[in-house]
Coordinates of C-alpha atoms in Angstrom, one line a residue:
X1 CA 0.0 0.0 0.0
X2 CA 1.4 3.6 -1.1
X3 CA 0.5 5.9 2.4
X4 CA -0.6 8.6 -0.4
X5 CA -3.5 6.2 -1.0
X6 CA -7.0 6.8 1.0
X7 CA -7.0 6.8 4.5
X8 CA -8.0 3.4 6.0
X9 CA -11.6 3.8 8.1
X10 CA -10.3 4.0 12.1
X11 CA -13.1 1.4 14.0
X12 CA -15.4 4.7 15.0
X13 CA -17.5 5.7 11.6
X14 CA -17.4 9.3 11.0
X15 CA -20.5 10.6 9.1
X16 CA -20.6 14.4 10.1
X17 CA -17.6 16.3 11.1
X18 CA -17.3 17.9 14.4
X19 CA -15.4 20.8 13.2
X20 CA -16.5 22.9 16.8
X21 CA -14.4 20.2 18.4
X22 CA -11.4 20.4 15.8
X23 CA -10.8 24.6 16.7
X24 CA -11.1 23.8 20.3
X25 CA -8.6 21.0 19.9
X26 CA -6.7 24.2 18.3
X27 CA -7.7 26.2 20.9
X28 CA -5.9 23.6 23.6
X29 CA -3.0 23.5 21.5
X30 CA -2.3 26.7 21.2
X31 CA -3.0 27.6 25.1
X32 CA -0.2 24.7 25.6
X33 CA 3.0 26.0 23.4
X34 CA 2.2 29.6 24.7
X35 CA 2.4 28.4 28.6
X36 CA 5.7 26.3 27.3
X37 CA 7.4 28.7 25.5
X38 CA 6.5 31.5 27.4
X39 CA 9.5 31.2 30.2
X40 CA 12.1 32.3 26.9
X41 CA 10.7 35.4 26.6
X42 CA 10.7 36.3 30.4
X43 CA 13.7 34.6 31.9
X44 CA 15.2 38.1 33.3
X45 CA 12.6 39.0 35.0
X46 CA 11.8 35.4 36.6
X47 CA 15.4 35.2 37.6
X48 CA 15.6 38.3 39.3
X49 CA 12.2 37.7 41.1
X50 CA 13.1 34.6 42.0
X51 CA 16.7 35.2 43.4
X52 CA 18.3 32.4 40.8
X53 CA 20.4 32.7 37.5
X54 CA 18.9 32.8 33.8
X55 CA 21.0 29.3 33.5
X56 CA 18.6 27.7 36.3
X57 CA 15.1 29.6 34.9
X58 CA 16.8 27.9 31.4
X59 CA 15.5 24.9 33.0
X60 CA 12.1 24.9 33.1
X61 CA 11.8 24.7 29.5
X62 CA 14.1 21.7 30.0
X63 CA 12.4 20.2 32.5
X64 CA 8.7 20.3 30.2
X65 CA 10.5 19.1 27.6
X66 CA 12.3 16.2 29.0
X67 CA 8.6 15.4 30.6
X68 CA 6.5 15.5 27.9
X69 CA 9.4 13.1 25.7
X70 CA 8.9 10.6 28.8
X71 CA 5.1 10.9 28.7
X72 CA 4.4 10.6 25.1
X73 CA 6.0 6.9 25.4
X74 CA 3.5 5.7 28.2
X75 CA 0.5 7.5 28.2
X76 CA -2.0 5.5 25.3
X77 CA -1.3 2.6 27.7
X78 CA -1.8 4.3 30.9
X79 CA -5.1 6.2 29.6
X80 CA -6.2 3.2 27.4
X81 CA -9.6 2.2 29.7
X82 CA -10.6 5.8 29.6
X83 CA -13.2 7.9 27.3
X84 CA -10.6 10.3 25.2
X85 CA -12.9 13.0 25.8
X86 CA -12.4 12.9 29.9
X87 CA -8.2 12.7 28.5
X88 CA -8.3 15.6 26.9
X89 CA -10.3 17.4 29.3
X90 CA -7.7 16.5 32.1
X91 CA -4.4 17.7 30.1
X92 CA -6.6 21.1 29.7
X93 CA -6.8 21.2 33.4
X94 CA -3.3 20.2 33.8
X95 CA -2.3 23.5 31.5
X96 CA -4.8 25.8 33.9
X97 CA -2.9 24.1 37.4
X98 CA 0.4 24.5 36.0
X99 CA -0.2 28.2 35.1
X100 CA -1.5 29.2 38.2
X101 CA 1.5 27.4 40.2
X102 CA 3.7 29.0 38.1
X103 CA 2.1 32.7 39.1
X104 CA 2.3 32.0 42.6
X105 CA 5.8 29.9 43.1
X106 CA 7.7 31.7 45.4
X107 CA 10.7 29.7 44.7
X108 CA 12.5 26.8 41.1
X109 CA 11.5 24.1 42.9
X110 CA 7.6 24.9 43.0
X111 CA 8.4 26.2 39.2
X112 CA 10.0 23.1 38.3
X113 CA 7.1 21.1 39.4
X114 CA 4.2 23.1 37.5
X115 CA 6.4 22.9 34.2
X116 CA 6.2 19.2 34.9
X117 CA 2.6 19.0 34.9
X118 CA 2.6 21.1 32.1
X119 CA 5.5 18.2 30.2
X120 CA 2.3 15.5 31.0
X121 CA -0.6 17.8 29.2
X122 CA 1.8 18.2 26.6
X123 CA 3.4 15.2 26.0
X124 CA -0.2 13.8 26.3
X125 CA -1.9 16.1 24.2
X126 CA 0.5 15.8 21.1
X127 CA 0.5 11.9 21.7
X128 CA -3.4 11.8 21.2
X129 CA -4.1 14.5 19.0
X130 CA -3.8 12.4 15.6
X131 CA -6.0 9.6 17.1
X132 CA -8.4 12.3 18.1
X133 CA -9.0 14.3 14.8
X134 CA -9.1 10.7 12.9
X135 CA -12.3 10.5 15.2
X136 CA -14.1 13.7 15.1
X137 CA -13.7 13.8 10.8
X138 CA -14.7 11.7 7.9
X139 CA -10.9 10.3 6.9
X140 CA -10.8 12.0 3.7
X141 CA -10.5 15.7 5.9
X142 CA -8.3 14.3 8.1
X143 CA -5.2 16.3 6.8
X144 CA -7.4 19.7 7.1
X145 CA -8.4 19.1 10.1
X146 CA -4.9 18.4 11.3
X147 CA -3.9 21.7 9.4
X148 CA -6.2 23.6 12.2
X149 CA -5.3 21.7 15.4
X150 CA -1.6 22.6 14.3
X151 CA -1.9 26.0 13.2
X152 CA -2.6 26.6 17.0
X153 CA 1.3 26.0 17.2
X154 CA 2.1 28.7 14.4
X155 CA -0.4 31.1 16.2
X156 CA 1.7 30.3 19.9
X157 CA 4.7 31.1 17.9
X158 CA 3.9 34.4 16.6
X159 CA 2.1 35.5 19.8
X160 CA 3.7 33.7 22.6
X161 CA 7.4 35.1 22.8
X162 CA 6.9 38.8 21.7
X163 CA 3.5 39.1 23.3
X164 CA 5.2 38.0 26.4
X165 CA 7.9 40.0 26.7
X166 CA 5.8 43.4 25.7
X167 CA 3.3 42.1 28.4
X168 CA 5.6 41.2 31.2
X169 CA 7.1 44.5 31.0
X170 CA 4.0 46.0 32.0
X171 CA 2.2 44.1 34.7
X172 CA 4.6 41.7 35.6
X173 CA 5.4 37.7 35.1
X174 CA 3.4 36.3 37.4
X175 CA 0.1 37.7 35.9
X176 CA 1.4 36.7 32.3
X177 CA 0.8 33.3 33.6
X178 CA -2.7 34.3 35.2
X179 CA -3.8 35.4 31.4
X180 CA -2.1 32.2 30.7
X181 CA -4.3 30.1 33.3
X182 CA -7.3 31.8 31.8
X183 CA -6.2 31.1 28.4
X184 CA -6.4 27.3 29.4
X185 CA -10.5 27.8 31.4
X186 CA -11.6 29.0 27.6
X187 CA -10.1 25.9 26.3
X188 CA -11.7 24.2 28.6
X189 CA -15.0 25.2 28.2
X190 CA -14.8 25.0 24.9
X191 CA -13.8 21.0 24.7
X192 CA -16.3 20.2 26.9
X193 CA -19.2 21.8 24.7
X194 CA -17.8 20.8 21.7
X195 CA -15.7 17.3 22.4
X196 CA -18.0 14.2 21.6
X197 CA -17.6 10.8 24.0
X198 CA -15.2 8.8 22.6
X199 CA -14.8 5.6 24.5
X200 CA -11.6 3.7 24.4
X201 CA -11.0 1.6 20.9
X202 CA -8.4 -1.2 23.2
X203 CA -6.1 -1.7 20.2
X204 CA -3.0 -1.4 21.9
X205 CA -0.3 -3.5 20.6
X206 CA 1.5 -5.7 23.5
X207 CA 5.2 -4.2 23.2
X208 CA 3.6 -0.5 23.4
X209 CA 4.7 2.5 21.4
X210 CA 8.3 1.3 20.8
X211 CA 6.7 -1.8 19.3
X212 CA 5.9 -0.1 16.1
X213 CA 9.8 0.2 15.3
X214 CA 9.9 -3.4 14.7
X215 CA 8.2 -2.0 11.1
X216 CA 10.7 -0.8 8.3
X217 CA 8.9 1.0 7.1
X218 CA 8.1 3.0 10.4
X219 CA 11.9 3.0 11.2
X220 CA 12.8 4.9 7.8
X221 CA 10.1 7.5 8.7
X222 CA 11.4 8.6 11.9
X223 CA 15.0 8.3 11.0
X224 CA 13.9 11.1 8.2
X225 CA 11.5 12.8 11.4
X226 CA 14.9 13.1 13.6
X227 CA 17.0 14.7 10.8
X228 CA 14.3 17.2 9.9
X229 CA 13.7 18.1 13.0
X230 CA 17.5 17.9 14.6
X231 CA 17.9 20.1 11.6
X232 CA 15.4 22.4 11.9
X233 CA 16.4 23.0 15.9
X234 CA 19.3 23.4 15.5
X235 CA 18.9 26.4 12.7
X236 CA 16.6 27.9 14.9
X237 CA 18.2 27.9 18.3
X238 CA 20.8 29.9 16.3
X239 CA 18.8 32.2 14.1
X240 CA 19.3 35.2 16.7
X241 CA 22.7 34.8 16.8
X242 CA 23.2 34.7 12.8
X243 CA 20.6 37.4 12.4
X244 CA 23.0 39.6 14.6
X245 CA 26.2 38.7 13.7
X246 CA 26.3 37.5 9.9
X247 CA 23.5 39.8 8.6
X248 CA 24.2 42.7 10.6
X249 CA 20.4 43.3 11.5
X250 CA 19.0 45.7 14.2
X251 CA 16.6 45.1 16.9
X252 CA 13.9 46.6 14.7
X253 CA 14.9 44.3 11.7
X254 CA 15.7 41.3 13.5
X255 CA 11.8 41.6 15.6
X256 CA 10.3 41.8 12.0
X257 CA 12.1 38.9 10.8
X258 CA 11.1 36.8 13.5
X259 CA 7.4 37.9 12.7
X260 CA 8.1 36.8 8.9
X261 CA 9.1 33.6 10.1
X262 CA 6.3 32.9 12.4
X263 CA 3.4 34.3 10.0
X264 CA 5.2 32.2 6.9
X265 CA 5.0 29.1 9.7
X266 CA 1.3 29.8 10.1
X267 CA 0.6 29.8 5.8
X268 CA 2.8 27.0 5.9
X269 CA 0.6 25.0 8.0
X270 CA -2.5 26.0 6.4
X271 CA -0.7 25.0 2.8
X272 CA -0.2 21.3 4.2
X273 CA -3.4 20.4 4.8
X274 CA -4.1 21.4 1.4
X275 CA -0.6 19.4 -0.2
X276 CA -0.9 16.3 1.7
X277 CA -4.3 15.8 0.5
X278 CA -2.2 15.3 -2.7
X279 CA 0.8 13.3 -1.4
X280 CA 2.1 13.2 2.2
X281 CA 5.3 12.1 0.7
X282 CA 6.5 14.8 -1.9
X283 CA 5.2 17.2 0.5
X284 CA 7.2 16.0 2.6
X285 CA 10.2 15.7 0.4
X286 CA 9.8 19.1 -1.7
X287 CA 9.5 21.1 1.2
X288 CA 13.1 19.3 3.0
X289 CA 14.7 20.5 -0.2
X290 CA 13.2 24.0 0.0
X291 CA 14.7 24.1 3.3
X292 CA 17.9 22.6 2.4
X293 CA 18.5 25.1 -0.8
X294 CA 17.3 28.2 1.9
X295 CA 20.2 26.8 4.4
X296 CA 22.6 27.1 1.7
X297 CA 22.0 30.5 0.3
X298 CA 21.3 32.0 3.8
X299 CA 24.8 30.9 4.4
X300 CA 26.0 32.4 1.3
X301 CA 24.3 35.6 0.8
X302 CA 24.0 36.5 4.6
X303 CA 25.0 39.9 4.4
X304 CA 21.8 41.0 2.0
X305 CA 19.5 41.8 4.6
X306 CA 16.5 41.3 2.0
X307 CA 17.5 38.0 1.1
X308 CA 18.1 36.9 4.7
X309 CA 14.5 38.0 5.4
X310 CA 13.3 35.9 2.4
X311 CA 15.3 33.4 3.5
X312 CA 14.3 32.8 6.5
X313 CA 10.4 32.8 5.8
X314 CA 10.2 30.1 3.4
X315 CA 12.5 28.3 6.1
X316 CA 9.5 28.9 8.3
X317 CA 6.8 28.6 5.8
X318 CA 8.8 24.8 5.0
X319 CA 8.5 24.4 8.3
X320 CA 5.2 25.0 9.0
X321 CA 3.9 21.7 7.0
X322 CA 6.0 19.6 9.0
X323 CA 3.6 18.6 12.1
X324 CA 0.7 18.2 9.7
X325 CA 2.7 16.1 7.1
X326 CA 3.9 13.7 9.5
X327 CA 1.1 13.3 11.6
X328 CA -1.2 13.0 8.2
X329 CA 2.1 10.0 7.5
X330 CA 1.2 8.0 11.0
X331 CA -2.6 8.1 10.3
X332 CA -2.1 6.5 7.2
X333 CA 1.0 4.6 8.2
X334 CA -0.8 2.6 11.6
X335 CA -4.6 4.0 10.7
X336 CA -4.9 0.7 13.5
X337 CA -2.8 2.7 16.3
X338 CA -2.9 5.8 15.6
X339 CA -2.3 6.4 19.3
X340 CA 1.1 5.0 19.8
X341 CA 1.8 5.7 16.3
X342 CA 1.4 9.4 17.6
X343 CA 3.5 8.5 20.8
X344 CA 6.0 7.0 18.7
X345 CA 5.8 11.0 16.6
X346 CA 6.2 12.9 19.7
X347 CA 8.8 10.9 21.6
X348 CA 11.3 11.4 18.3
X349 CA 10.5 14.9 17.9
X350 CA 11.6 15.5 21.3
X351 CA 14.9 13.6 21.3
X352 CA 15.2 15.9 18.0
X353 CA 15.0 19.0 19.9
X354 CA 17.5 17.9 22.6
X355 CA 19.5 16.7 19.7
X356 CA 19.5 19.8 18.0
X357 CA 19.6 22.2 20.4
X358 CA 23.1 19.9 22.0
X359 CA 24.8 19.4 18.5
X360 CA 23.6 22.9 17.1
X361 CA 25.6 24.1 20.4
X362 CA 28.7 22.4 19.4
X363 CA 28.7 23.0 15.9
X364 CA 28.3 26.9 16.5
X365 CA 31.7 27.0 18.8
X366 CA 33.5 25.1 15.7
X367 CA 32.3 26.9 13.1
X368 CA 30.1 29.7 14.3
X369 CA 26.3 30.4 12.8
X370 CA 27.3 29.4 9.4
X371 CA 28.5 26.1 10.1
X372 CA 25.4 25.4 12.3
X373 CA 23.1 26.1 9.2
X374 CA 24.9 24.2 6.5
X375 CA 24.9 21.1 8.7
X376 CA 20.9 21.6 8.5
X377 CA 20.7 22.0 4.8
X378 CA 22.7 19.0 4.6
X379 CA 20.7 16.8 7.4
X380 CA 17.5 18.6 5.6
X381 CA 19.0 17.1 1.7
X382 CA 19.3 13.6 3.7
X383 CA 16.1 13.4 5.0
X384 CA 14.3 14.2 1.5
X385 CA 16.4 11.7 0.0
X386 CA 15.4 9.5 2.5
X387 CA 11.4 10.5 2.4
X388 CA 11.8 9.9 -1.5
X389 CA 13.9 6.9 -1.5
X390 CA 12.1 4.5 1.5
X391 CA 9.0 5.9 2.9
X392 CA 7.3 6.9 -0.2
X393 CA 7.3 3.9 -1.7
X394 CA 7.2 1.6 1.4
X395 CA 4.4 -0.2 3.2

């Protein structure tokens, strides 16, 4: 079977879509990458308040990170007797508790342990999202309706970090995170009005998530998942840094660049849903090599402050297909599991952001910003050969 081919019916029939459930699935995601990014953009301040160095505030990103890796591997099977509905509904309150621990910590370690509850709604959420929209949709709008639940990740990215920083200035961290609390009651609401009852489909495989690996087919995607997204971590840990230095930008410039790359990221998602309805795979592939090609001339023209800008928003408008592509891939890939297909998803993606945040590190003392991005073209040329050559024509 080619995975560009139809969709194979999950057990739960879908006749009418449940489209108010699909934006507040959005919603939730969007409520969850603002609260976990929202610590990067107002580190200073939380250190100061909090008596402790940026270094140690670094951490909590960490910390929800490392979480929501270790979750994403266990959580179908932990959650498997229960409705998906009540699930969801208790990672949303998770995001609301860990937002309103966060505004009232009076010192890391009470921090540390609302960004872990936070890793858990995360890890959770992303894990069972795919499953989820396979239910709520007939499977031929399965890939559009992924489009929304991800552009809520695109929307985080544009809003989250500048948002936060303008905001905290004026009334302060700690009620950044109230908003951010109250962010999560909406999304709450919301789910529970619009989220049918989905009782539990018990198709867990015996060896869990990891099981799956046992597939070639399902080995060759995330080996091409871990490049892309080692690749893509790495470029932008280090976009600041080569926005600065290379291209010379300004404060103004480099804030309006970032914006570029977060509005492309949001067209990009909404472009996906539209491309994978076509084929998962050369959407897939195409847009590695887009990123690969913009990797290389960044590199080389980097001191044409137009071109940079380009440059960098096709990288994010690339970029922005990539949760919807491979998460449109697993449903079609294990229709069966979707579930710890998904775990499988979110558990590589996170060893890909430790992976490229660690190796992007070392390569920038070797070689500086410059090096750091042509190792990601080249990791992004491998992974579209790999896409072309063994998962599109596989399984």
């Amino acid at each position: 079977m080619s995975l560009d081919t139809e969709v194979v019916e999950t057990s739960v029939a879908v006749d009418k879509p449940a489209w108010g459930a699909v934006f507040a699935m959005a919603f939730g995601v969007f409520g969850l990458i603002t609260a976990e990014f929202l610590p990067v953009s107002l580190l200073t301040p939380i250190a100061d308040s909090l008596r402790i160095s940026e270094g140690q505030a670094g951490q909590t990103v960490t910390v929800t990170a490392l979480v929501a890796l270790l979750t994403s591997l266990v959580i179908g099977n932990v959650t498997r007797q229960l409705d998906r509905r009540n699930v969801m509904l208790g990672f949303t309150l998770l995001l609301i508790a860990s937002a309103l621990l966060v505004a009232f910590a009076e010192n890391l370690p009470m921090i540390l342990l609302a960004r872990v509850l936070l890793g858990v709604a995360i890890g959770g959420f992303w894990t069972l999202s795919t499953a989820i929209t396979m239910r709520l949709v007939p499977s031929d709008q399965v890939p559009k309706a992924l489009s929304i639940v991800f552009s809520g990740i695109s929307l985080a990215t544009i809003i989250a970090a500048p948002l936060g920083s303008y905001l905290g200035g004026m009334i302060g961290w700690r009620n950044i995170f109230m908003l951010t609390s109250a962010l999560g009651v909406l999304a709450l609401l919301w789910q529970f009005f619009t989220l049918p009852a989905m009782p539990p489909e018990n198709k867990a495989r015996s060896g869990g998530v990891l099981d799956l690996l046992r597939n070639g087919l399902m080995r060759w995607g995330m080996l091409a998942v871990i490049m892309m997204f080692t690749g893509h971590f790495a470029f932008f840990t280090y976009l600041r840094p080569f926005l600065e230095g290379s291209a010379q930008l300004n404060v103004n410039q480099l804030s309006l660049v970032l914006l570029a790359f977060g509005v492309a990221n949001f067209f990009g998602t909404s472009l996906a849903g539209y491309l994978v309805t076509r084929s998962v795979s050369l959407t897939l592939t195409g847009m590695a090599l887009v990123m690969s090609v913009t990797a290389v001339l960044l590199v080389s023209f980097g001191n044409v402050s137009w071109l940079v800008a380009v440059g960098v928003a096709m990288w994010g408008l690339a970029f922005g297909s990539m949760p919807t592509g491979w998460s449109t891939w697993i449903s079609r890939a294990v229709p069966d599991d979707a579930e710890s297909g998904g775990g499988l998803l979110v558990a590589t993606i996170q060893l890909a952001i430790t992976a490229g945040a660690a190796a992007g590190g070392w390569m920038f003392d070797l070689q500086g910003a410059g090096g750091v991005f042509l190792a990601s073209g080249v990791l992004m040329l491998l992974a579209a050969i790999t896409i072309f050559t063994r998962v599109r024509h596989h399984g």
